[in-house]
mmCIF file of C-alpha atoms in Angstrom:
data_model
loop_
_atom_site.group_PDB
_atom_site.id
_atom_site.type_symbol
_atom_site.label_atom_id
_atom_site.label_comp_id
_atom_site.label_asym_id
_atom_site.label_seq_id
_atom_site.Cartn_x
_atom_site.Cartn_y
_atom_site.Cartn_z
ATOM 1 C CA MET Z 730 105.756 85.223 111.066
ATOM 2 C CA LYS Z 731 105.934 88.856 109.693
ATOM 3 C CA LEU Z 732 104.952 90.876 106.632
ATOM 4 C CA ASN Z 733 107.135 90.050 103.270
ATOM 5 C CA LEU Z 734 108.791 93.505 103.695
ATOM 6 C CA GLN Z 735 112.268 94.526 101.764
ATOM 7 C CA HIS Z 736 113.799 97.693 102.969
ATOM 8 C CA ILE Z 737 112.767 100.897 101.318
ATOM 9 C CA PRO Z 738 116.307 102.182 99.408
ATOM 10 C CA ARG Z 739 117.929 105.945 100.588
ATOM 11 C CA VAL Z 740 120.562 107.757 99.544
ATOM 12 C CA GLU Z 741 121.788 110.542 101.251
ATOM 13 C CA THR Z 742 121.158 113.503 98.416
ATOM 14 C CA ILE Z 743 119.712 113.177 95.073
ATOM 15 C CA SER Z 744 119.619 115.093 91.633
ATOM 16 C CA LYS Z 745 116.088 115.804 89.681
ATOM 17 C CA GLU Z 746 117.821 113.693 87.219
ATOM 18 C CA ASP Z 747 118.199 111.062 89.201
ATOM 19 C CA PHE Z 748 114.776 111.056 90.826
ATOM 20 C CA ILE Z 749 113.527 111.145 87.553
ATOM 21 C CA LYS Z 750 115.250 107.746 85.784
ATOM 22 C CA ASN Z 751 115.434 105.610 88.985
ATOM 23 C CA TYR Z 752 112.756 106.152 90.757
ATOM 24 C CA PHE Z 753 110.084 108.021 89.106
ATOM 25 C CA LYS Z 754 110.148 106.712 85.570
ATOM 26 C CA PRO Z 755 110.112 103.128 87.337
ATOM 27 C CA GLN Z 756 107.589 103.862 90.118
ATOM 28 C CA LYS Z 757 109.975 103.020 92.964
ATOM 29 C CA PRO Z 758 110.153 103.814 96.208
ATOM 30 C CA VAL Z 759 112.656 106.223 97.868
ATOM 31 C CA VAL Z 760 114.254 107.919 101.856
ATOM 32 C CA ILE Z 761 116.112 110.973 100.758
ATOM 33 C CA GLU Z 762 117.961 111.612 103.719
ATOM 34 C CA ARG Z 763 119.418 114.956 102.942
ATOM 35 C CA PHE Z 764 117.303 116.635 100.792
ATOM 36 C CA ILE Z 765 115.859 119.795 103.071
ATOM 37 C CA HIS Z 766 118.812 120.436 105.382
ATOM 38 C CA HIS Z 767 118.826 123.933 103.892
ATOM 39 C CA TRP Z 768 115.547 124.623 105.286
ATOM 40 C CA PRO Z 769 114.685 126.520 107.934
ATOM 41 C CA ALA Z 770 112.106 124.665 108.676
ATOM 42 C CA TYR Z 771 114.463 121.738 109.011
ATOM 43 C CA LYS Z 772 115.946 123.248 112.424
ATOM 44 C CA LYS Z 773 112.499 125.169 113.257
ATOM 45 C CA TRP Z 774 109.688 122.668 112.593
ATOM 46 C CA ASN Z 775 109.016 120.679 115.872
ATOM 47 C CA LEU Z 776 105.620 120.207 118.076
ATOM 48 C CA ASP Z 777 107.490 123.448 120.758
ATOM 49 C CA TYR Z 778 107.596 125.584 117.049
ATOM 50 C CA ILE Z 779 103.938 124.083 116.407
ATOM 51 C CA LYS Z 780 102.455 125.646 119.479
ATOM 52 C CA ASN Z 781 103.730 128.687 119.756
ATOM 53 C CA ILE Z 782 102.825 129.709 115.980
ATOM 54 C CA ALA Z 783 99.418 128.185 115.749
ATOM 55 C CA GLY Z 784 98.062 127.099 119.083
ATOM 56 C CA GLU Z 785 94.955 129.333 118.798
ATOM 57 C CA LYS Z 786 94.082 127.034 116.264
ATOM 58 C CA THR Z 787 90.665 124.772 116.542
ATOM 59 C CA VAL Z 788 92.364 120.983 114.259
ATOM 60 C CA PRO Z 789 89.859 118.526 113.707
ATOM 61 C CA LEU Z 790 91.499 115.218 114.695
ATOM 62 C CA TYR Z 791 90.861 111.195 114.300
ATOM 63 C CA ASP Z 792 91.710 107.920 115.202
ATOM 64 C CA ASP Z 793 91.442 104.307 114.178
ATOM 65 C CA ARG Z 794 87.498 103.294 115.146
ATOM 66 C CA PRO Z 795 86.049 101.759 111.647
ATOM 67 C CA VAL Z 796 84.138 103.749 109.796
ATOM 68 C CA ASP Z 797 80.530 104.291 109.549
ATOM 69 C CA TYR Z 798 77.680 104.504 107.881
ATOM 70 C CA LYS Z 799 76.904 108.255 109.587
ATOM 71 C CA ASP Z 800 80.636 109.075 109.034
ATOM 72 C CA GLY Z 801 80.802 112.096 107.053
ATOM 73 C CA PHE Z 802 83.638 111.681 103.691
ATOM 74 C CA ASN Z 803 86.439 112.763 106.049
ATOM 75 C CA GLU Z 804 84.114 113.736 108.684
ATOM 76 C CA PRO Z 805 86.550 113.993 112.149
ATOM 77 C CA HIS Z 806 86.151 112.136 115.604
ATOM 78 C CA ALA Z 807 86.917 115.294 117.889
ATOM 79 C CA LYS Z 808 88.180 119.124 118.019
ATOM 80 C CA MET Z 809 90.661 120.444 119.838
ATOM 81 C CA LYS Z 810 92.495 123.215 120.341
ATOM 82 C CA MET Z 811 96.650 123.160 118.505
ATOM 83 C CA SER Z 812 98.425 124.158 121.644
ATOM 84 C CA ASP Z 813 96.380 121.177 123.916
ATOM 85 C CA TYR Z 814 96.144 118.757 121.353
ATOM 86 C CA ILE Z 815 100.394 118.743 121.602
ATOM 87 C CA ASP Z 816 100.401 118.957 124.835
ATOM 88 C CA LEU Z 817 98.290 115.366 125.119
ATOM 89 C CA LEU Z 818 100.907 114.297 122.309
ATOM 90 C CA LYS Z 819 103.538 114.646 124.678
ATOM 91 C CA ARG Z 820 102.177 113.884 127.617
ATOM 92 C CA GLU Z 821 100.486 110.394 126.740
ATOM 93 C CA PRO Z 822 100.053 107.628 123.834
ATOM 94 C CA THR Z 823 97.114 108.764 122.147
ATOM 95 C CA LYS Z 824 95.083 107.346 119.174
ATOM 96 C CA PHE Z 825 94.356 110.950 117.608
ATOM 97 C CA ARG Z 826 95.780 112.133 114.291
ATOM 98 C CA ILE Z 827 95.601 115.068 112.557
ATOM 99 C CA PHE Z 828 95.367 114.616 108.393
ATOM 100 C CA LEU Z 829 95.249 116.220 105.836
ATOM 101 C CA TRP Z 830 96.037 119.968 107.431
ATOM 102 C CA ASN Z 831 96.960 122.722 104.818
ATOM 103 C CA VAL Z 832 99.859 124.422 106.059
ATOM 104 C CA LEU Z 833 99.011 127.417 103.909
ATOM 105 C CA LYS Z 834 95.257 128.242 104.905
ATOM 106 C CA GLU Z 835 95.711 127.410 107.737
ATOM 107 C CA VAL Z 836 99.252 128.974 108.974
ATOM 108 C CA PRO Z 837 100.556 130.927 105.997
ATOM 109 C CA GLN Z 838 103.632 132.121 107.734
ATOM 110 C CA LEU Z 839 104.928 128.631 107.962
ATOM 111 C CA GLN Z 840 105.118 128.995 103.917
ATOM 112 C CA LYS Z 841 108.558 130.952 104.906
ATOM 113 C CA ASP Z 842 109.982 128.013 106.250
ATOM 114 C CA PHE Z 843 109.968 126.018 103.432
ATOM 115 C CA THR Z 844 110.385 126.173 99.713
ATOM 116 C CA PHE Z 845 109.293 123.544 96.918
ATOM 117 C CA PRO Z 846 112.178 121.444 96.377
ATOM 118 C CA ASP Z 847 112.565 120.849 92.605
ATOM 119 C CA PHE Z 848 112.397 117.352 91.852
ATOM 120 C CA GLY Z 849 111.058 117.367 87.827
ATOM 121 C CA LEU Z 850 107.419 117.175 88.569
ATOM 122 C CA ARG Z 851 104.979 119.986 88.568
ATOM 123 C CA LEU Z 852 104.243 119.807 92.920
ATOM 124 C CA MET Z 853 100.682 120.722 93.891
ATOM 125 C CA LYS Z 854 101.679 124.056 95.770
ATOM 126 C CA LYS Z 855 98.395 124.738 96.919
ATOM 127 C CA MET Z 856 98.184 121.845 98.443
ATOM 128 C CA PRO Z 857 100.925 120.988 101.129
ATOM 129 C CA MET Z 858 99.629 119.080 104.130
ATOM 130 C CA LEU Z 859 100.470 117.991 107.567
ATOM 131 C CA PHE Z 860 100.152 115.080 109.658
ATOM 132 C CA PHE Z 861 100.180 114.671 112.919
ATOM 133 C CA GLY Z 862 100.317 111.774 115.357
ATOM 134 C CA GLY Z 863 101.158 110.289 118.349
ATOM 135 C CA THR Z 864 103.254 107.614 120.368
ATOM 136 C CA ASP Z 865 101.351 104.592 118.576
ATOM 137 C CA SER Z 866 99.377 106.263 117.022
ATOM 138 C CA HIS Z 867 98.354 104.734 113.356
ATOM 139 C CA THR Z 868 96.743 105.644 109.909
ATOM 140 C CA PHE Z 869 94.453 102.158 108.343
ATOM 141 C CA MET Z 870 96.511 101.088 105.417
ATOM 142 C CA HIS Z 871 95.130 103.612 102.379
ATOM 143 C CA TYR Z 872 96.256 104.522 99.469
ATOM 144 C CA ASP Z 873 95.169 108.489 98.039
ATOM 145 C CA ILE Z 874 92.083 108.832 96.326
ATOM 146 C CA ASP Z 875 93.981 111.186 93.485
ATOM 147 C CA LEU Z 876 96.296 108.284 92.809
ATOM 148 C CA ALA Z 877 99.110 111.058 93.181
ATOM 149 C CA ASN Z 878 102.724 111.296 93.516
ATOM 150 C CA ILE Z 879 103.507 111.624 97.084
ATOM 151 C CA PHE Z 880 106.447 113.398 99.092
ATOM 152 C CA HIS Z 881 106.281 112.964 102.229
ATOM 153 C CA PHE Z 882 108.905 115.180 104.282
ATOM 154 C CA HIS Z 883 109.098 114.351 108.333
ATOM 155 C CA PHE Z 884 109.626 116.442 111.417
ATOM 156 C CA GLN Z 885 110.555 115.019 114.670
ATOM 157 C CA GLY Z 886 110.877 111.445 116.066
ATOM 158 C CA LYS Z 887 110.356 108.355 114.407
ATOM 159 C CA LYS Z 888 107.838 107.255 112.136
ATOM 160 C CA GLN Z 889 107.408 103.879 109.909
ATOM 161 C CA VAL Z 890 105.884 103.319 106.647
ATOM 162 C CA ILE Z 891 104.512 100.524 104.707
ATOM 163 C CA LEU Z 892 103.999 100.271 101.574
ATOM 164 C CA PHE Z 893 102.440 97.722 99.249
ATOM 165 C CA ASP Z 894 101.799 98.379 95.425
ATOM 166 C CA GLN Z 895 98.276 98.002 93.284
ATOM 167 C CA LYS Z 896 99.760 94.476 92.556
ATOM 168 C CA GLN Z 897 98.941 93.549 96.130
ATOM 169 C CA ASN Z 898 95.458 94.349 95.607
ATOM 170 C CA LYS Z 899 94.130 90.443 96.233
ATOM 171 C CA TYR Z 900 96.115 89.967 99.228
ATOM 172 C CA LEU Z 901 95.581 92.924 101.426
ATOM 173 C CA TYR Z 902 91.691 92.540 102.131
ATOM 174 C CA LYS Z 903 90.716 95.512 99.964
ATOM 175 C CA ILE Z 904 87.226 97.255 100.732
ATOM 176 C CA PRO Z 905 85.126 97.715 97.551
ATOM 177 C CA HIS Z 906 84.080 101.430 96.567
ATOM 178 C CA SER Z 907 87.351 102.204 98.632
ATOM 179 C CA LEU Z 908 90.266 102.859 99.206
ATOM 180 C CA ILE Z 909 91.107 101.061 102.416
ATOM 181 C CA VAL Z 910 91.572 97.403 103.506
ATOM 182 C CA ARG Z 911 89.881 95.526 106.167
ATOM 183 C CA GLU Z 912 90.690 98.172 109.601
ATOM 184 C CA ASP Z 913 90.691 95.327 111.793
ATOM 185 C CA ILE Z 914 93.823 94.336 110.177
ATOM 186 C CA ASP Z 915 97.511 95.034 112.585
ATOM 187 C CA PHE Z 916 100.038 95.477 109.781
ATOM 188 C CA SER Z 917 102.480 96.119 112.777
ATOM 189 C CA ASN Z 918 101.629 92.718 113.763
ATOM 190 C CA PRO Z 919 99.630 90.658 111.544
ATOM 191 C CA ASP Z 920 97.085 88.332 112.455
ATOM 192 C CA PHE Z 921 98.066 85.404 109.542
ATOM 193 C CA LYS Z 922 95.521 82.575 110.670
ATOM 194 C CA LYS Z 923 92.519 85.136 110.204
ATOM 195 C CA TRP Z 924 94.177 87.073 107.501
ATOM 196 C CA PRO Z 925 96.136 84.581 105.617
ATOM 197 C CA ALA Z 926 96.396 85.908 102.318
ATOM 198 C CA LEU Z 927 98.437 88.672 104.258
ATOM 199 C CA GLN Z 928 101.273 85.973 103.599
ATOM 200 C CA LYS Z 929 101.726 86.435 99.606
ATOM 201 C CA ALA Z 930 101.463 89.818 100.178
ATOM 202 C CA LYS Z 931 104.727 91.597 98.635
ATOM 203 C CA GLY Z 932 105.380 95.278 100.031
ATOM 204 C CA CYS Z 933 108.413 97.678 101.639
ATOM 205 C CA GLU Z 934 108.610 99.427 104.574
ATOM 206 C CA CYS Z 935 110.657 102.134 106.273
ATOM 207 C CA GLU Z 936 111.735 103.966 109.420
ATOM 208 C CA LEU Z 937 111.505 107.754 108.741
ATOM 209 C CA ASN Z 938 113.813 110.439 110.935
ATOM 210 C CA HIS Z 939 113.146 114.320 111.163
ATOM 211 C CA GLY Z 940 114.482 115.746 108.219
ATOM 212 C CA GLU Z 941 113.756 112.884 105.771
ATOM 213 C CA VAL Z 942 112.104 112.050 102.808
ATOM 214 C CA LEU Z 943 110.102 109.391 101.791
ATOM 215 C CA TYR Z 944 108.618 109.262 97.610
ATOM 216 C CA ILE Z 945 105.544 107.118 97.342
ATOM 217 C CA PRO Z 946 104.956 106.552 93.880
ATOM 218 C CA GLU Z 947 101.226 106.613 92.557
ATOM 219 C CA GLY Z 948 98.274 104.710 94.176
ATOM 220 C CA TYR Z 949 100.720 103.044 96.493
ATOM 221 C CA TRP Z 950 98.872 101.881 99.860
ATOM 222 C CA HIS Z 951 100.817 102.861 102.655
ATOM 223 C CA TYR Z 952 99.302 102.072 106.498
ATOM 224 C CA MET Z 953 101.810 104.808 108.947
ATOM 225 C CA SER Z 954 102.781 103.969 112.507
ATOM 226 C CA TYR Z 955 104.226 106.696 114.815
ATOM 227 C CA ILE Z 956 106.829 105.493 116.778
ATOM 228 C CA THR Z 957 107.545 108.883 118.787
ATOM 229 C CA PRO Z 958 105.048 111.693 118.822
ATOM 230 C CA GLY Z 959 105.787 113.833 115.706
ATOM 231 C CA PHE Z 960 104.423 115.811 112.215
ATOM 232 C CA SER Z 961 105.005 115.469 108.034
ATOM 233 C CA MET Z 962 104.348 117.776 105.725
ATOM 234 C CA SER Z 963 103.544 116.193 102.120
ATOM 235 C CA LEU Z 964 103.900 117.342 98.886
ATOM 236 C CA ARG Z 965 102.495 115.944 96.071
ATOM 237 C CA ALA Z 966 102.347 116.010 92.026
ATOM 238 C CA ILE Z 967 99.103 114.491 89.703
ATOM 239 C CA ALA Z 968 99.528 110.988 88.413
ATOM 240 C CA ARG Z 969 101.177 110.431 85.408
ATOM 241 C CA HIS Z 970 100.805 107.701 84.184
ATOM 242 C CA PRO Z 971 97.257 107.549 82.521
ATOM 243 C CA LYS Z 972 95.793 104.099 83.730
ATOM 244 C CA ASN Z 973 96.773 106.389 87.339
ATOM 245 C CA LEU Z 974 95.040 108.890 86.018
ATOM 246 C CA GLY Z 975 91.971 107.544 84.617
ATOM 247 C CA LYS Z 976 91.032 105.529 88.190
ATOM 248 C CA ALA Z 977 92.109 109.080 89.537
ATOM 249 C CA ILE Z 978 89.270 110.327 87.848
ATOM 250 C CA TYR Z 979 86.956 107.416 88.620
ATOM 251 C CA ASN Z 980 87.524 107.897 91.967
ATOM 252 C CA ILE Z 981 86.439 111.309 92.608
ATOM 253 C CA ILE Z 982 83.541 112.088 90.558
ATOM 254 C CA VAL Z 983 82.144 107.908 90.445
ATOM 255 C CA MET Z 984 82.845 105.772 93.195
ATOM 256 C CA ARG Z 985 83.383 108.388 96.565
ATOM 257 C CA ASN Z 986 79.550 109.887 94.852
ATOM 258 C CA PHE Z 987 78.633 106.305 94.780
ATOM 259 C CA ASP Z 988 79.488 105.054 97.980
ATOM 260 C CA ASN Z 989 78.178 108.221 99.414
ATOM 261 C CA LEU Z 990 74.435 107.189 98.154
ATOM 262 C CA MET Z 991 75.239 103.381 98.974
ATOM 263 C CA ARG Z 992 75.862 105.129 102.640
ATOM 264 C CA ARG Z 993 72.493 106.787 102.874
ATOM 265 C CA LEU Z 994 70.148 104.184 100.909
ATOM 266 C CA LYS Z 995 71.288 100.704 103.059
ATOM 267 C CA GLY Z 996 72.492 102.921 106.025
ATOM 268 C CA GLN Z 997 75.555 99.802 107.928
ATOM 269 C CA ASP Z 998 74.181 97.094 106.105
ATOM 270 C CA TRP Z 999 76.565 98.311 102.942
ATOM 271 C CA ILE Z 1000 79.458 98.931 105.277
ATOM 272 C CA ASP Z 1001 78.824 95.472 106.619
ATOM 273 C CA TRP Z 1002 78.830 93.930 102.979
ATOM 274 C CA LYS Z 1003 81.509 96.100 102.091
ATOM 275 C CA ASN Z 1004 83.279 94.032 104.921
ATOM 276 C CA ARG Z 1005 82.829 91.007 104.066
ATOM 277 C CA GLN Z 1006 83.268 91.119 100.355
ATOM 278 C CA ALA Z 1007 86.367 91.661 101.557
ATOM 279 C CA ILE Z 1008 86.777 88.769 102.687
ATOM 280 C CA LYS Z 1009 85.534 86.661 100.232
ATOM 281 C CA ASN Z 1010 87.564 88.053 97.363
ATOM 282 C CA ASN Z 1011 90.986 86.946 99.471
ATOM 283 C CA LYS Z 1012 89.898 83.734 99.656
#
């Protein structure tokens, strides 16, 4: 059996009026295929270009190892020069990924290659983030701490994306006081005997190609798997729904600090308890 996933709708291009009416207001994802063909980035952005322009930068790397109580928030598992990392991506499959790499802070000249699009939402212009991955690398299923509206622009290669809305929480083995689900679930090939509740989850999926844009609505769970080496850029707009905005404030001010405190006090016992609760809450 496979996950119950529908294909995310695809449009060639879209006006901001149609986007607001058909996707933002009903909070539905969509893939826009030809929205950034006028950007210099559409022709220029590939791994070789990034290596040439940012090869000397030291970048933080993350893999798919389980969360450890000693890990700080977003603490990297390794560091490497961007040139060496891109050579690794092109040479062989690797679990190492880059995420939340701030374009404006790290390589300001990349800003010349794109403009902030008008989707009818106010984008956070100081937070364009890049994400890199190699063949077969993937993120954990998670949602973003601020429950933002996300516009995910993909460059080079192919990437699989699986989405669930917050209504599916009770089927996903969500970790308490966290933004992730059980890290030992393989969403590309789930074991329903081990994780039977997943059979009830209803989600959607797509495959992103170079130059395509995926809109991820507020608070959606997302799992991303790199079919081939590549990278993406995310632009975001603050959550507009009052309930989601309230959750975002709670996550940032209360939940994150409480979780960090419990890690310091309880150590690995806290992580193990949360993992057990994720199973207990889905029975």
